[in-house]
XYZ file of C-alpha atoms in Angstrom:
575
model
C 80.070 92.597 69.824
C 80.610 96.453 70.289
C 77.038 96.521 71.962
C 78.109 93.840 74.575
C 81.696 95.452 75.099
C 79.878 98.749 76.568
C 77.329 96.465 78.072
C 77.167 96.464 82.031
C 77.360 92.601 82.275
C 80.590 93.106 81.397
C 81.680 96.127 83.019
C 80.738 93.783 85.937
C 82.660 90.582 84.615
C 85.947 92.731 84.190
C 85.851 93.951 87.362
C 85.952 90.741 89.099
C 89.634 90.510 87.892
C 92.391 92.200 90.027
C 93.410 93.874 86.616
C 90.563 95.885 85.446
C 92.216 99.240 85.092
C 90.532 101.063 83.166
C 86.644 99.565 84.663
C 88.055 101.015 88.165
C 89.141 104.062 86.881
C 85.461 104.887 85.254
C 84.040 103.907 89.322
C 86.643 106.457 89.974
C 85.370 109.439 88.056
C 82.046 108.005 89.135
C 83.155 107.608 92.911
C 84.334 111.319 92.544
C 81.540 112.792 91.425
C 79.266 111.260 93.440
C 81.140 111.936 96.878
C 81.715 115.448 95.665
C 78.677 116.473 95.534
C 77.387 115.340 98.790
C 80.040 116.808 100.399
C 79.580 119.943 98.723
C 75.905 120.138 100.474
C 77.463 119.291 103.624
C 80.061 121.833 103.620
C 77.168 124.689 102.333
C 74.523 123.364 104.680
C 77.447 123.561 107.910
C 78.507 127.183 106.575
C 74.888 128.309 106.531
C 73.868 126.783 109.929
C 76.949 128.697 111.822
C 76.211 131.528 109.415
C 73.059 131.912 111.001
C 73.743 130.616 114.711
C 76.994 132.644 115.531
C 77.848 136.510 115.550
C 80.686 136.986 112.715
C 80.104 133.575 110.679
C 81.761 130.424 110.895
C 84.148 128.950 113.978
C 83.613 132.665 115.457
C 82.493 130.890 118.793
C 84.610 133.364 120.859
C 81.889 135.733 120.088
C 79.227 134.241 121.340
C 78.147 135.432 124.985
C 79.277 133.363 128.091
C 75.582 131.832 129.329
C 75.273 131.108 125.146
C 78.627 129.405 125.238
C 77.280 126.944 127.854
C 74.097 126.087 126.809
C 74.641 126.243 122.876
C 76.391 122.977 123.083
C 72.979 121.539 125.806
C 71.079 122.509 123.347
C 73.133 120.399 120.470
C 73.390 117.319 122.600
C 69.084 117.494 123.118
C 68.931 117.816 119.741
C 71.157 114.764 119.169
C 68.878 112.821 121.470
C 65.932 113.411 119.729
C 67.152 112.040 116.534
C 69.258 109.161 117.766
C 66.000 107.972 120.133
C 63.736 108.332 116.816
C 65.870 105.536 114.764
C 67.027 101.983 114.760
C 69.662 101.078 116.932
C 71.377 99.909 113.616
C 71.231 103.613 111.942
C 73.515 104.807 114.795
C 76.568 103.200 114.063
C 78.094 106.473 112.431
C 81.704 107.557 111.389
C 85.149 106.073 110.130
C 85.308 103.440 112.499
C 81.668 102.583 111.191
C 83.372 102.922 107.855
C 85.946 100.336 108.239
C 83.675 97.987 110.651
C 81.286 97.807 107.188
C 84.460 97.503 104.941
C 85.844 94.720 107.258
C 82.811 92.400 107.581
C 80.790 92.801 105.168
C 82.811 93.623 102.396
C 82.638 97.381 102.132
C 78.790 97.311 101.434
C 77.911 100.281 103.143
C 73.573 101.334 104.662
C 72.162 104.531 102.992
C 70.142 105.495 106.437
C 73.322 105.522 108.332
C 75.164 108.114 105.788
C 72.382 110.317 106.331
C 71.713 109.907 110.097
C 76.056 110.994 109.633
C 75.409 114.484 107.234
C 72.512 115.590 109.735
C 73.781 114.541 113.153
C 77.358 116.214 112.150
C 75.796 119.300 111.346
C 74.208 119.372 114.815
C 77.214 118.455 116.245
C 79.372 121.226 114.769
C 76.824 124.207 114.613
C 76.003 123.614 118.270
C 80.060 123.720 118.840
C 81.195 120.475 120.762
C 84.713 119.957 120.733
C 85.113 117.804 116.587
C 85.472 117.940 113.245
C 83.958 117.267 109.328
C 86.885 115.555 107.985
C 85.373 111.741 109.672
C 81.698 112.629 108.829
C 83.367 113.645 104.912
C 85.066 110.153 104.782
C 81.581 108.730 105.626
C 80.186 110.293 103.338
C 81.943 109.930 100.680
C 82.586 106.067 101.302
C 79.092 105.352 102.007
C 78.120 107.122 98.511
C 80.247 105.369 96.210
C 79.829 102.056 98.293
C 75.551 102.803 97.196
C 76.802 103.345 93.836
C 78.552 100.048 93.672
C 75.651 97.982 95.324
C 72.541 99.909 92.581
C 75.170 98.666 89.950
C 75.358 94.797 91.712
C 79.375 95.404 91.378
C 81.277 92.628 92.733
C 82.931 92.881 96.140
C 86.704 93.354 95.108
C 85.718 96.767 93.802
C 83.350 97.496 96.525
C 85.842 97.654 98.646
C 88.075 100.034 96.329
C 85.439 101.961 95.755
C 85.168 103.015 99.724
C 88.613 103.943 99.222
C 87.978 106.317 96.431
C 84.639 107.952 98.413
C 87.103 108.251 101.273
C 89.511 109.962 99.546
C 87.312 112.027 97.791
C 85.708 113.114 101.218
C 89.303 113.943 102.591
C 89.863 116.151 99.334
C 86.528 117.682 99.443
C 86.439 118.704 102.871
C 89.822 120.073 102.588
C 90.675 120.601 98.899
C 93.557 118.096 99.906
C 93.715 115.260 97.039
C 96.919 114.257 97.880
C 96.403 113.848 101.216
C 93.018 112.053 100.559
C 94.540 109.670 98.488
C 97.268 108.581 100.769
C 94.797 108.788 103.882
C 92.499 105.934 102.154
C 95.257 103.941 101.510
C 96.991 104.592 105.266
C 94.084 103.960 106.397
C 90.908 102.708 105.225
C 92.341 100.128 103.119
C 95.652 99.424 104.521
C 97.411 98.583 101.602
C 99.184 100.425 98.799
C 98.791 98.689 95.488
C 99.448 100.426 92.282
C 96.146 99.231 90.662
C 94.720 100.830 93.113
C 96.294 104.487 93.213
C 94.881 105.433 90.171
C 91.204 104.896 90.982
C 91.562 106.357 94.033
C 94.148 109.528 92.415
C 91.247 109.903 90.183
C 87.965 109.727 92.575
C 90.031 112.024 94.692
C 91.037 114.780 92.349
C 87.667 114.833 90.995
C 85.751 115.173 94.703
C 88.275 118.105 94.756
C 86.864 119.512 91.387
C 83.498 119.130 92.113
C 83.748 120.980 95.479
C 85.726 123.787 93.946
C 83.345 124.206 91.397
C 80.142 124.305 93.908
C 80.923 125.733 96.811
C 84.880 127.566 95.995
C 87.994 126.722 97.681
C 87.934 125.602 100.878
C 90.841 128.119 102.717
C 90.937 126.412 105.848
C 94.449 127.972 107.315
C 96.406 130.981 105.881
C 99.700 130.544 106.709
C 102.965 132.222 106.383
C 106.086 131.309 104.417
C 108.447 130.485 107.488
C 110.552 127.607 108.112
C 113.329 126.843 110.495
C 116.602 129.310 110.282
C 119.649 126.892 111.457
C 120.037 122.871 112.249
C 120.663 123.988 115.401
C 116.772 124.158 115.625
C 116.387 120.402 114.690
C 116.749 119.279 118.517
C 113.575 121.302 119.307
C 111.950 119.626 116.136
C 112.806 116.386 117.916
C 111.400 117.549 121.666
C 108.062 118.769 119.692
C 107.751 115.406 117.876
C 108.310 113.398 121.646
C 105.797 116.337 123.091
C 103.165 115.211 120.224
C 103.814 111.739 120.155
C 103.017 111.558 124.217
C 100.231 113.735 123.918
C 98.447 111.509 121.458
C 99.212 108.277 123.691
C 97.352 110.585 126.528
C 94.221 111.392 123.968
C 94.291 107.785 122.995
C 94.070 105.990 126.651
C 91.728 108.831 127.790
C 89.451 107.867 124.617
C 90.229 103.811 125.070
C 88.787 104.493 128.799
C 86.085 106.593 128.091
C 84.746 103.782 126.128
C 83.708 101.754 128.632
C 80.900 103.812 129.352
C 79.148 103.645 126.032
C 76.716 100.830 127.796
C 75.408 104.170 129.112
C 71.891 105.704 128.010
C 72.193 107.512 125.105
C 70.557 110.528 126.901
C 72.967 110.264 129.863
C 76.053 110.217 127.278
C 75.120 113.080 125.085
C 73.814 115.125 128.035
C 76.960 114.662 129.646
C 79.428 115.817 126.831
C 77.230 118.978 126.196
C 77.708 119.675 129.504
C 81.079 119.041 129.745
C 81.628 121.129 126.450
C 79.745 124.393 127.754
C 81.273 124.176 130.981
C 85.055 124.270 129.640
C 83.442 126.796 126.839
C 82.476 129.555 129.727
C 86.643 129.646 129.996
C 88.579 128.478 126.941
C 85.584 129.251 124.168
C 88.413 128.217 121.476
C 87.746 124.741 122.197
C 84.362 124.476 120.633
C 84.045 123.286 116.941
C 86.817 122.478 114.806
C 89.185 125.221 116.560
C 90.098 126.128 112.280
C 90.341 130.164 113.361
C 92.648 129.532 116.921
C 94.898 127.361 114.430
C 95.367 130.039 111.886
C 96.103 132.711 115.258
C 98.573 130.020 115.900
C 100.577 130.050 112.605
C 100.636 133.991 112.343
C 100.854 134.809 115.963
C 101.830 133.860 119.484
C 99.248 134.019 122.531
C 100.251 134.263 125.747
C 101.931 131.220 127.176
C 98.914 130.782 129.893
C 96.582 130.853 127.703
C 97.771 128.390 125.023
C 98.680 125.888 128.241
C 95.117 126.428 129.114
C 93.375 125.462 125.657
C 96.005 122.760 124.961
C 95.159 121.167 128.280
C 91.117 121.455 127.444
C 91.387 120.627 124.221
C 93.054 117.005 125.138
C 90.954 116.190 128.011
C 87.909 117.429 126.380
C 87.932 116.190 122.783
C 88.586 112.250 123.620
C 85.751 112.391 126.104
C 83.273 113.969 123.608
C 84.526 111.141 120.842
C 83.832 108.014 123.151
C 80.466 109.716 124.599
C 79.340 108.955 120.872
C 79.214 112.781 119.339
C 78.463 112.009 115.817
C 81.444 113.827 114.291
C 85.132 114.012 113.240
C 88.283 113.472 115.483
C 90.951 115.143 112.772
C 90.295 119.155 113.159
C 90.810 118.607 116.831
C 94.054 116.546 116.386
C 95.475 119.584 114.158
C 94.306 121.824 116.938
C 96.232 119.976 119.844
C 99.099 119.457 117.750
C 99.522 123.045 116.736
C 98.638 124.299 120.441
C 101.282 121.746 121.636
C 103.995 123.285 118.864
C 103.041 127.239 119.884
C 103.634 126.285 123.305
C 106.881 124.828 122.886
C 108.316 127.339 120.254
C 107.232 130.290 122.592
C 109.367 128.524 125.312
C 111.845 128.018 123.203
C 111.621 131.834 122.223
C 112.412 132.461 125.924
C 115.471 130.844 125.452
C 116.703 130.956 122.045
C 115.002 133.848 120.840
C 113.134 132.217 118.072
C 112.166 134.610 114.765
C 108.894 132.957 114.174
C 106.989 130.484 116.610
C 104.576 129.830 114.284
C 106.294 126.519 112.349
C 106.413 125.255 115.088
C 102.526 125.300 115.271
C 102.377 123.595 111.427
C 104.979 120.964 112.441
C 102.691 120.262 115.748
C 99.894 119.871 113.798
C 101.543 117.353 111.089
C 102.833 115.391 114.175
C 99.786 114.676 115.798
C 97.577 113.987 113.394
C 100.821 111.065 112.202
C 100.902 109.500 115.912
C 96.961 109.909 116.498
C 96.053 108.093 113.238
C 99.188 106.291 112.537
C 99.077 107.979 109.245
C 102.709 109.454 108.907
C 102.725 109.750 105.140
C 99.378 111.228 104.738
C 99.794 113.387 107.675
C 103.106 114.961 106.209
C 101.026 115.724 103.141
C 98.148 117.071 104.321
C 100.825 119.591 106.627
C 102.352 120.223 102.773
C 98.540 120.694 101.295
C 97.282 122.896 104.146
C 99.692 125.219 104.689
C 101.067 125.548 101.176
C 104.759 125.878 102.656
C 107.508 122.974 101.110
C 109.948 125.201 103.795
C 108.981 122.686 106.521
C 109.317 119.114 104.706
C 112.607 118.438 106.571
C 111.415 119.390 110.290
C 107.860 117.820 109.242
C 109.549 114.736 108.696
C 111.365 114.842 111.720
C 108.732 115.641 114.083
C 106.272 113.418 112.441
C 108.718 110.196 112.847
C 109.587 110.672 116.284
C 105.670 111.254 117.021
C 105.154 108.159 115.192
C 107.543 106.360 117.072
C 106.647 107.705 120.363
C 103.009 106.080 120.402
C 103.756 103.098 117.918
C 106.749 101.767 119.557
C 106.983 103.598 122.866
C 103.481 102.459 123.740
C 102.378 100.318 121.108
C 99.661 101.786 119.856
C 97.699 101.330 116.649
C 95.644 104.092 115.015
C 92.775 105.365 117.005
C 90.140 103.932 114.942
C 91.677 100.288 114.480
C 91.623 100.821 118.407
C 88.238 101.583 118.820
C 87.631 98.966 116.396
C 89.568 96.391 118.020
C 87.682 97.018 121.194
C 84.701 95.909 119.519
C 86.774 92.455 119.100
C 87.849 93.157 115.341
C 91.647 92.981 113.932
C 91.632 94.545 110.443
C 95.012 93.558 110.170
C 95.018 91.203 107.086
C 97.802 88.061 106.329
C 99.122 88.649 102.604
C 96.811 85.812 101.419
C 93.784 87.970 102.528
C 95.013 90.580 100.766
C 95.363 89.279 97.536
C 92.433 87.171 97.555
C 90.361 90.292 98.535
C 91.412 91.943 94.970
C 89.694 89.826 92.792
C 85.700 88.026 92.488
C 85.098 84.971 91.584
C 83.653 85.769 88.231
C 87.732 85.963 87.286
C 88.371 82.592 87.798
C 85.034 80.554 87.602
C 85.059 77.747 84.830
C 81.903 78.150 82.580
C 82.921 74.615 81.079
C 79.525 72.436 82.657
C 76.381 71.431 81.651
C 73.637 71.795 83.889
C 71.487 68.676 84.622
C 68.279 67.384 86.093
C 68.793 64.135 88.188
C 66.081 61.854 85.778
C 67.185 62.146 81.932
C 66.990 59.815 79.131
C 69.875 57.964 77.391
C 69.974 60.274 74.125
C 69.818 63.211 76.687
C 72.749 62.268 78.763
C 74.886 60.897 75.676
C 74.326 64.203 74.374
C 75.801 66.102 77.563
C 79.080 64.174 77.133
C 79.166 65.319 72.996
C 79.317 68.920 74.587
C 82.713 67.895 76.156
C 81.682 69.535 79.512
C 84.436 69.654 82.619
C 81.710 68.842 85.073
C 78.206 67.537 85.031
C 76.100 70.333 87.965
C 73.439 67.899 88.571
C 69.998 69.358 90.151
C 67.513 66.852 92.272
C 65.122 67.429 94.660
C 67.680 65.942 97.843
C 70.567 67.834 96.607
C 72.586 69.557 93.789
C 76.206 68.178 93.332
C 78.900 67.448 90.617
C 79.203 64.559 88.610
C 82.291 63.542 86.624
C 81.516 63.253 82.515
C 83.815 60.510 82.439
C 82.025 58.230 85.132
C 78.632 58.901 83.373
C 80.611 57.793 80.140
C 81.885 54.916 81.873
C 78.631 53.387 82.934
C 76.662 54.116 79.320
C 79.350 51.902 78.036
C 78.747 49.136 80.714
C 74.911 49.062 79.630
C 73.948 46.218 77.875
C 73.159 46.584 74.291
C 69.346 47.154 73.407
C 68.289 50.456 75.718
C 66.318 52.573 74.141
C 67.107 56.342 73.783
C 64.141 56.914 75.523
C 64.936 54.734 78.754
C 65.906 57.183 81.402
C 68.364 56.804 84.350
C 68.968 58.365 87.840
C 72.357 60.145 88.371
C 71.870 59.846 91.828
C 71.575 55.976 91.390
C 74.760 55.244 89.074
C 78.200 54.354 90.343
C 79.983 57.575 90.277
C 81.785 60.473 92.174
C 79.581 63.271 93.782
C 81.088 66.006 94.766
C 78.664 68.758 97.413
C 78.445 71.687 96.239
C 77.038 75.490 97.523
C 75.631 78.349 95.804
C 78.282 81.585 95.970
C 76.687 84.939 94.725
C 79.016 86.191 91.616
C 79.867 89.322 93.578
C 82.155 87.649 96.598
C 85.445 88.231 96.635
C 87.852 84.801 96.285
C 89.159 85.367 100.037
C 84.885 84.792 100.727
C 84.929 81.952 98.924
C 88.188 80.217 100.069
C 86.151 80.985 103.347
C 83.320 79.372 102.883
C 85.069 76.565 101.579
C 86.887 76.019 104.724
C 84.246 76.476 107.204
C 81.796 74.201 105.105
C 84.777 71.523 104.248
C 84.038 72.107 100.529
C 86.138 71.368 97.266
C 83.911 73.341 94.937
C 81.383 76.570 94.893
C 78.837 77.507 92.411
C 79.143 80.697 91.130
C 75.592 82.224 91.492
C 73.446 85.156 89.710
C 71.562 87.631 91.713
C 68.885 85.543 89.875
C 70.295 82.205 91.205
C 71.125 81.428 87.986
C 74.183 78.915 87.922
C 77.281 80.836 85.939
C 79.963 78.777 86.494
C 82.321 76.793 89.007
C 85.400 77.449 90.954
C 87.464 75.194 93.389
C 89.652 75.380 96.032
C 92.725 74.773 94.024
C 92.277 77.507 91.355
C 92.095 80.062 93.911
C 95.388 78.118 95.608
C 96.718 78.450 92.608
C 95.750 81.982 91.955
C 97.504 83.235 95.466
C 100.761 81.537 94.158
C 100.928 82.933 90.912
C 100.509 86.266 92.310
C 102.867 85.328 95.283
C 105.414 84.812 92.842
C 105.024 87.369 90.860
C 105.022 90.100 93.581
């Protein structure tokens, strides 16, 4: 018994039910590791590319010399080409919205080549200095690995799907030693849903990403900021006009992206030509712009640059960095977002200096920054966090919250627009909006409500053989024939044994397909689908029952359409 406790069969088995805390918080720690370790190569493989491409180490674009500045990013986008023209069209699909498309339709199962086409082309991307981020190819990452980890271990599809989460939050906390934010991004989302059976898995795959990365490659100090915060409520109207700035600013990134889009039926040449181009040419002026703009943002918080110049790179930056996304650059939307927000919140706090005489412009930069990543991503909650997380200062909680609803507001109810990557994905004629019963039925596999109560039949048997399937007191009779395999009812092969005249041998055989009794149709479900799959299947193929399948084919057991009716109800009620 101990032996088949530890046993993987039924690791497996426990996590097909919605319950199986302390299975999901093992893929957690596994989930963790795993993510945290690519991402540690990532991050030491993009600090030793810019180490060795740019004068004064990583982000230090301004450095670079003017004719360099233009053709550095040329030079990334023919690099791009070459790689993208050398694979399958299906190995291109890159990124979070790639993430979610996987988790959406095909139940979080995530390709290995795409994961790695992500790592390399994202370290192209951001040595050669167009206009993105890690933080997207991190999420990849990390959900791709512990999605691989789930299918080597034939996991069932419920925990697939949690398991994304927890490489996506790890990815988020590894790329930016933010667990808390990582957590609350995968549930904002990737998953769109907050469950408590499914915070700790994540909590844990999260804080251990974090550990891994710290322990590898150090902390990651992306911003040093300083300990400032608003001086007076009479600032709070400011606050407000930063989050309405933000909030319109993201609506303009997020039609400019939405339009931009419809040029992706261009040649993959022509596309990734054209936003190298575009990227060197704004580069020769505003060389801020290029990469993830991490150095300008910290100049931001400490400092104030002229008011030209930040109306300059603010403009760029927004016109530039939705271009580059929809042209297909294989890399991260959410540095640039913090850059635009905390351009948008210098700007506005060095006017208001004019005016008011402001102490410190520089909050306003960190509240910018918290407000646009909220509005971009429709994350408000994670987007307050990682503001919290990044700049280590709990002085601007109050005006984060602010700014960050009245962003959120602004583009989710001024414009009514969803998150930029359920946008892009919706596009592509996907909704990843699910009804309640999706939800729930998505938690759990099959394997936690299948009956094992059934014998398993050939069509042909002999009288002693079938009188000694009904002794075994089975539910249902799974009968196998060359036509077809369907279920029998015990009681109606009782029924006719009884009706048989006295005098048949035990040895006489009979035909279930030939007796007077109920057959019910029934299809072969692999033990891994999720109950929302199989109330699917059910309804497109006008079925009553499913047989619960091995990766072996074996038959393991059977579950209808009214346990899992039932199931949703139960849990209904309890919720």
């Amino acid at each position: 018994m101990p032996h088949r406790l530890l046993s993987l069969e039924h690791f497996r088995h426990r996590l097909a039910h919605a319950d199986a805390l302390p299975q999901l918080v093992v893929l957690g720690v596994l989930s963790g590791l795993v993510a945290g370790g690519l991402i540690s190569l990532f991050r030491s493989a993009d600090g030793l590319l810019q180490f060795w491409l740019l004068p004064g180490g990583s982000e230090q674009f301004e450095n670079l010399p003017t004719l360099h500045r233009l053709l550095l990013p040329v030079a990334g986008s023919l690099v791009l080409i070459a790689l993208f023209m050398a694979i399958p069209a299906h190995a291109r699909s890159v990124g979070i919205v790639h993430l979610l498309e996987r988790l959406n339709n095909q139940q979080g199962r995530m390709p290995g080549l795409n994961m790695l086409i992500q790592g390399v082309a994202a370290l192209v991307a951001l040595a050669s200095g167009h206009s993105v981020g890690r933080e997207g190819p991190a999420v990849h990452i990390g959900g791709a690995a512990s999605s691989l980890l789930g299918q080597r271990l034939n996991l069932p599809n419920n925990s697939l799907r949690l398991l994304v989460g927890c490489g996506s939050a790890a990815g988020i906390a590894a790329a930016f030693n933010t667990p808390l934010a990582g957590v609350i991004f995968a549930m904002e989302v990737v998953l769109l849903e907050y469950t408590l059976i499914g915070f700790l898995p994540i909590m844990v795959a999260a804080v251990v990403g974090d550990v891994v990365v710290r322990l590898t490659v150090g902390e990651a100090i992306v911003f040093t900021a300083p300990d400032v915060s608003i001086n007076t409520l009479t600032e709070l109207p400011l606050v407000i006009l930063l989050g309405l700035l933000t909030g319109l600013l993201a609506a303009g990134f997020h039609h400019l992206q939405m339009q931009t889009l419809r040029l992706r039926h261009w040649s993959i040449p022509t596309r990734f030509l054209l936003a190298g181009a575009l990227t060197g040419l704004v580069a020769v002026y505003w060389p801020q712009v290029m990469g993830s703009g991490y150095d300008t943002i910290e100049t931001l918080f400490n400092g104030q640059l002229p008011l030209g110049i930040l109306f300059g790179l603010l403009l760029a930056k927004c016109l530039l960095t939705p271009v580059i996304i929809a042209l297909g650059i294989p890399a991260g939307l959410i540095a640039p977002t913090l850059f635009i927000g905390a351009a948008a919140g210098a700007l506005l706090g060095g006017l208001g200096a004019l005016i008011t005489d402001l102490p410190h412009t520089g909050v306003y930069a960190m509240l910018g920054m918290g407000a646009m990543m909220a509005a971009l991503l429709n994350a408000p909650l994670a987007a307050l966090l990682a503001l919290l997380e990044l700049t280590h200062n709990t002085g601007i909680i109050l005006p984060g919250m602010l700014a960050i609803v009245v962003a959120n507001l602004t583009t989710r109810f001024g414009f009514g627009l969803p998150s930029i990557f359920h946008a892009s994905l919706q596009r592509q004629g996907l909704d990843l909006r699910q009804a309640p019963l999706a939800q729930i039925l998505s938690r759990a596999a099959v394997g936690s409500l299948m009956r094992r109560d059934f014998c398993h039949t050939p069509a042909v048997l002999t009288h002693a053989a079938a009188r000694a399937l009904l002794d075994s007191g089975p539910y249902w009779l799974l009968v196998d024939s060359d036509a077809r395999r369907f279920l029998l009812p015990p009681a109606d092969l009782r029924q006719y044994l009884e009706t048989l005249a006295e005098g048949v041998a035990d040895t006489d055989t009979l035909d279930l397909l030939s007796i007077p009794a109920q057959r019910i149709d029934i299809e072969p479900l692999l033990y891994r689908a999720t109950l929302k799959e199989a109330l699917d299947r059910m309804q497109q193929q006008q079925l009553q029952y499913l047989l619960v399948i091995s990766n072996r084919e074996a038959p393991m057991g059977l579950i209808s359409r009214q346990q899992i009716e039932d199931y949703y109800h139960q849990k209904q009620s309890v919720s």
